[in-house]
XYZ file of C-alpha atoms in Angstrom:
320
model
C -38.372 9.573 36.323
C -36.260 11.810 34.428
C -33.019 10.059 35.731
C -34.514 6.441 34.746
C -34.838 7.717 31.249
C -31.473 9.593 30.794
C -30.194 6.115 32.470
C -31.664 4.085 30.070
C -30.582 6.371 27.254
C -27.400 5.953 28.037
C -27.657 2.346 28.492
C -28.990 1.939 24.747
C -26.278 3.908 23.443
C -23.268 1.869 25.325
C -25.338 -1.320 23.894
C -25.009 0.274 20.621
C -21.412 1.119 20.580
C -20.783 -1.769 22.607
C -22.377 -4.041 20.105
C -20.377 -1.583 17.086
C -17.147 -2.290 18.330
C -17.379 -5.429 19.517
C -19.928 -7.704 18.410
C -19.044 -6.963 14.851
C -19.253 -10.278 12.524
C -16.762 -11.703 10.881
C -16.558 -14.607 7.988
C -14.910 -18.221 8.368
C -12.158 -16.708 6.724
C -10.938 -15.040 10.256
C -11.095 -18.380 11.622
C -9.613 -19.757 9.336
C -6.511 -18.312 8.902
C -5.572 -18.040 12.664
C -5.639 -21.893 12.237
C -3.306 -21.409 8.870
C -6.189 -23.251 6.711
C -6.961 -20.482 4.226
C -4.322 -17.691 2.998
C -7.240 -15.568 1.534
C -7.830 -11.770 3.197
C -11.138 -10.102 4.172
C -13.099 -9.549 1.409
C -12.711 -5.852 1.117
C -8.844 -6.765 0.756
C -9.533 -9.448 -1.883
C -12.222 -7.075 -3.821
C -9.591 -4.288 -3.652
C -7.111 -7.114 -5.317
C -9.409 -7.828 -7.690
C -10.104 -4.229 -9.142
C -6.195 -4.185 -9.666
C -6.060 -6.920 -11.277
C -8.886 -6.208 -13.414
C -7.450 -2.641 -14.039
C -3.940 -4.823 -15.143
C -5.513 -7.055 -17.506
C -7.611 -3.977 -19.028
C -4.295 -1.912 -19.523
C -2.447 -4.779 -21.189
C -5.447 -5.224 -23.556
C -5.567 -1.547 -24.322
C -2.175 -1.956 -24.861
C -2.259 -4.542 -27.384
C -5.407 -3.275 -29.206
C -2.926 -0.009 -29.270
C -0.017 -1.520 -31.092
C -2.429 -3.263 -33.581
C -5.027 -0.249 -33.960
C -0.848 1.566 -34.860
C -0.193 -1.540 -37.018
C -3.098 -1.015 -39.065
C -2.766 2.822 -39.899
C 0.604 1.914 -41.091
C -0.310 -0.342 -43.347
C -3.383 2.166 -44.364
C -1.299 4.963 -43.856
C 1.654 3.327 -46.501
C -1.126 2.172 -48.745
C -2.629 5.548 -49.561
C 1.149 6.998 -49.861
C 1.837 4.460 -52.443
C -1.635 4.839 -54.274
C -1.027 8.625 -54.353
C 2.184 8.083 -55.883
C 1.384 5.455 -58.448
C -1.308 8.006 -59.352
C 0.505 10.917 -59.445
C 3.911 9.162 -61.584
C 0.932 8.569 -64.146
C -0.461 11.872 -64.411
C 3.164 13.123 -64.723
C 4.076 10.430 -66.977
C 1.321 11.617 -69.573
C 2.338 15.304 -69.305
C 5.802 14.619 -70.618
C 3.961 12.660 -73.100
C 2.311 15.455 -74.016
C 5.381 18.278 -73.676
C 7.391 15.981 -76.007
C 4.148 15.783 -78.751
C 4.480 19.606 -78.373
C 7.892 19.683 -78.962
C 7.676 17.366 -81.898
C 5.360 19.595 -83.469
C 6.950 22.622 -83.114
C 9.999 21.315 -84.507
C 7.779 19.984 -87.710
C 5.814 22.909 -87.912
C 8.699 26.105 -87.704
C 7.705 26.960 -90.842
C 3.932 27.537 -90.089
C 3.068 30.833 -89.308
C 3.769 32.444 -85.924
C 0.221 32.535 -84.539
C 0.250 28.939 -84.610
C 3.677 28.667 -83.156
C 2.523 31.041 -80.424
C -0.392 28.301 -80.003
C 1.779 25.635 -79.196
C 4.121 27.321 -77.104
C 0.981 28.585 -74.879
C -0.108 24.955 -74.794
C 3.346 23.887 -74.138
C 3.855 26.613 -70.865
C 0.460 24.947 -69.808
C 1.513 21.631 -69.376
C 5.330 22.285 -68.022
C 3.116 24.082 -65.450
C 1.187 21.448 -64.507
C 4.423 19.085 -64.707
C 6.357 20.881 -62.291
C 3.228 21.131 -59.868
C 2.818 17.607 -60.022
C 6.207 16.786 -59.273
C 6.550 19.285 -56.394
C 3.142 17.716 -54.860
C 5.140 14.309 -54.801
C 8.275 15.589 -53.252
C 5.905 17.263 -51.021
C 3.833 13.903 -49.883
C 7.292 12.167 -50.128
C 8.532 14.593 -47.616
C 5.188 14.754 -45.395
C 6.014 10.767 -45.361
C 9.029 11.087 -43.672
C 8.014 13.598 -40.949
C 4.982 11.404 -39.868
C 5.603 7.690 -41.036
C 4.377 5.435 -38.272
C 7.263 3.380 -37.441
C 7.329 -0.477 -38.973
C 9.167 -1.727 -36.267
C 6.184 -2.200 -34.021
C 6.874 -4.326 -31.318
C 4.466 -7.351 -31.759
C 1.439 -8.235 -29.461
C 2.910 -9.984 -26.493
C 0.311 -12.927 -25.789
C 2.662 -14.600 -22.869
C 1.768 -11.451 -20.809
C -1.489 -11.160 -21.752
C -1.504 -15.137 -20.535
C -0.232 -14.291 -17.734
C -1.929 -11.421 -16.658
C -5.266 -13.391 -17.718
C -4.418 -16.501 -14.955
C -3.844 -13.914 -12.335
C -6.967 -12.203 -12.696
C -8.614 -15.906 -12.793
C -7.097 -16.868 -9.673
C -7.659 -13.558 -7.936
C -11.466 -13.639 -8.881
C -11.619 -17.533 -7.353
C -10.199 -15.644 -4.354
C -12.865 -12.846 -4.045
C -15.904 -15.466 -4.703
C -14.299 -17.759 -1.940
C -14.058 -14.650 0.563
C -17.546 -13.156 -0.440
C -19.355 -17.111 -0.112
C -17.745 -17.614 3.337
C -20.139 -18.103 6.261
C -20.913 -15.520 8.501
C -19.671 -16.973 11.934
C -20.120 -14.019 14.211
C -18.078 -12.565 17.140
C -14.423 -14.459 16.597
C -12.292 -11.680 18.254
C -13.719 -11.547 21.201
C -14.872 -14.973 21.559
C -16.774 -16.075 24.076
C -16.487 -20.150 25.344
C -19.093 -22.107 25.219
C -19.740 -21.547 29.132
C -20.693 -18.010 29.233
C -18.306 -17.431 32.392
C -14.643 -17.774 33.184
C -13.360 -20.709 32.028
C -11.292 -23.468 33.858
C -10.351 -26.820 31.938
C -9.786 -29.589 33.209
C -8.446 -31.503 31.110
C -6.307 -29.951 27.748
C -6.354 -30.255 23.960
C -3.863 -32.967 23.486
C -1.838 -36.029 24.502
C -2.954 -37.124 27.789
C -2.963 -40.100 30.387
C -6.687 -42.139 29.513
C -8.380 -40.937 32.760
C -10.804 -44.021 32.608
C -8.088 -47.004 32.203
C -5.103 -44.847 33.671
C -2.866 -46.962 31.375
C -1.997 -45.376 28.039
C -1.979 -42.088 26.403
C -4.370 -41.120 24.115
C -4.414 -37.702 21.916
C -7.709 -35.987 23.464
C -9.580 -33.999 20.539
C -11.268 -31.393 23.004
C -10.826 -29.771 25.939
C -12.728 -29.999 28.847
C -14.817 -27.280 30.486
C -14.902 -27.586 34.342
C -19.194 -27.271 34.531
C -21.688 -27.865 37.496
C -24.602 -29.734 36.220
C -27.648 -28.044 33.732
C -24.903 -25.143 33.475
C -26.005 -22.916 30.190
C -23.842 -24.394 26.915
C -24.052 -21.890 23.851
C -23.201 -22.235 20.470
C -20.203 -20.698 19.880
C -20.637 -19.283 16.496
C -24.070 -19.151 13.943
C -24.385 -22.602 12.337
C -26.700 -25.533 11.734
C -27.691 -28.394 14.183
C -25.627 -31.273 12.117
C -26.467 -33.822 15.043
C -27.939 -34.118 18.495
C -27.967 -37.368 19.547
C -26.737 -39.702 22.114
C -23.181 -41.969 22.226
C -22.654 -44.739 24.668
C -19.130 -43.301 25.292
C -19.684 -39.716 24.603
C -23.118 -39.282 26.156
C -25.553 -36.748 24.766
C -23.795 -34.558 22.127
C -24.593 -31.520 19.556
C -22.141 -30.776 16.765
C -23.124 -27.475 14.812
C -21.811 -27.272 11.249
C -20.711 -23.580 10.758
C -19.621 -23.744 7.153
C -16.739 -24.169 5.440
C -15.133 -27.067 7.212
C -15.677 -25.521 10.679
C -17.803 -27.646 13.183
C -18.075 -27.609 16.860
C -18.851 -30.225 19.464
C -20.387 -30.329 22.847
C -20.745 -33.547 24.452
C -21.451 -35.318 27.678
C -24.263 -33.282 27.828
C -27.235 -33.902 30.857
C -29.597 -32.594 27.709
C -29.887 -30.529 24.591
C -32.716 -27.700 23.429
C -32.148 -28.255 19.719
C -33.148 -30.802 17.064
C -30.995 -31.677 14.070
C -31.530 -28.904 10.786
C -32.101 -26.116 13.363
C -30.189 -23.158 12.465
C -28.694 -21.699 15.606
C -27.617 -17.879 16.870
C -23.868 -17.206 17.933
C -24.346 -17.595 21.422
C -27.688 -19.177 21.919
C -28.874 -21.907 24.470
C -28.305 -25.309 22.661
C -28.212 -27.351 25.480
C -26.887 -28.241 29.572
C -23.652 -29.850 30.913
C -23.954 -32.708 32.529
C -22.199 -36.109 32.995
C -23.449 -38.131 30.538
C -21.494 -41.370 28.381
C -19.383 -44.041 29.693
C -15.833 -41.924 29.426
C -17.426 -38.800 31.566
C -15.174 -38.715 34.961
C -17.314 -35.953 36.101
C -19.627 -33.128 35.114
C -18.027 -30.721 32.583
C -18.351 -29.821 28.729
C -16.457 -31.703 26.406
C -15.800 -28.841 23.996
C -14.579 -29.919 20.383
C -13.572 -27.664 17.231
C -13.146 -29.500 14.151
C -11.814 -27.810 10.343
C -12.015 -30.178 7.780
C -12.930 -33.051 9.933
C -9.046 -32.479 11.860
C -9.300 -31.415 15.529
C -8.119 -28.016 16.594
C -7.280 -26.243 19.835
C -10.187 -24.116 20.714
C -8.448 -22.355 23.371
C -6.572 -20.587 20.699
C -9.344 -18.608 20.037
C -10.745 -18.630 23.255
C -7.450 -17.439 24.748
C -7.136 -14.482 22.155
């Protein structure tokens, strides 16, 4: 008993890492770009792109509010200088005003007694005090000026690079939302066909001989899966039952949508398990081959992939 359960122990924990390493999902964007219809990345790639160029838009605005925030406390920065100054050249104005009143008076008055004299020449000391403090505070502001003037020549806001910046951020956050609304497929890597075994076809994706006339080539959409009859078909990736139905040439047929373009199609079918709006599993039962429709030569699959409504190879990604 104690070997069955270390047994199936270890079978749950290959299933898990099994299922870790390989059955990981993966987006339509995988598929894709192996078939060169979509130049975005993963989604971690394209968020990562998107952070940078968020991060470069954010600097350049920085930037710019920078060299204006710099702009401004020049223009304050000049403003209070030359406030200051008017100011100042008035207070110093008035005090030679008043040191020449002095002046006038003592020159009137140098017969008046010498207290008063003494008076005016106090007075007069005074103000020529003041004076020369007022005139060193403006050579002193002056000076301070020219240590720490901000600079006039600022370069001016460059709005072509913020432009430009801007579009690339726009375009690079189309390219995140497109990765991030992409359908979730499943397994692509490690595809398996539609079969569930080792494949053999039996007739290629391309230009081939019409094997019902024998008389002209014809481009054939699919390929065909060498099948016995009521062999297992699966759904190749998670999607939506678009149409199960029957053609007089094709026979019974499913086509799952998948999202984004991608659709796949199984036809000649004996019968299908699925009704049209059912959404469907990666790999789930969806039907049985058989040798249904007028242009069946034989039981198989007729095994279709379709981006965009253009036929692709499928062994492309069966084969990788």
């Amino acid at each position: 008993m104690r070997k069955k359960s270390i047994i199936k122990s270890m079978i749950v924990i290959i299933q898990i890492v099994y299922c870790t390493t390989i059955c990981h999902a993966q987006d339509a964007s995988v598929l894709l770009r192996i078939y060169g219809f979509d130049t975005t990345e993963s989604i971690e790639i394209e968020e990562q792109r998107l952070i940078k160029a968020q991060k470069e838009y954010s600097d350049v605005l920085i930037d710019m509010n920078s060299i204006k925030m710099l702009s401004v406390a020049s223009d304050l920065y000049q403003q209070q200088y030359k406030d200051f100054v008017n100011q100042v050249d008035q207070e110093i104005e008035q005090l030679r005003l008043e040191l020449a009143n002095i002046q006038e008076l003592m020159e009137l008055n140098r017969e008046k007694d010498v207290d008063y004299l003494l008076e005016l020449d106090v007075k007069y000391r005074s103000i020529f005090t003041q004076l020369e403090k007022k005139l060193n505070d403006r050579e002193l502001w002056k000076e301070h000026m020219t240590q720490n003037q901000v600079e006039n020549d600022i370069q001016p806001v460059d709005e072509v690079q913020l432009s430009l910046v801007e579009k690339k951020l726009i375009e690079q956050r189309g390219r995140y939302e497109m990765a991030a609304s992409y359908a979730e497929l499943g397994d692509i890597d490690h595809l398996k066909h539609p079969l569930n075994n080792t494949y053999t076809i039996s007739s290629p994706f391309g230009w081939r001989l019409d094997p019902i006339t024998k008389e002209a080539n014809e481009h054939h959409n699919a390929v065909d899966l060498v099948a016995t009859m009521n062999t297992e078909v699966l759904s190749s990736f998670h999607g939506t039952v678009e149409k199960a139905a029957f053609d007089e040439g094709l026979g019974y047929y499913v086509i799952i949508n998948h999202g984004q373009g991608i659709k796949t199609l199984y036809g000649h079918l004996n019968s299908y398990v699925v009704e049209e709006g059912q959404v469907v599993q990666q790999y789930e039962v969806i039907a049985f081959s058989g040798n249904s429709g007028l242009l069946s030569t034989g039981p198989h699959l007729h095994f279709g992939l379709y981006i965009n409504g253009l036929p692709v190879d499928p062994t492309i990604l069966l084969n990788k």
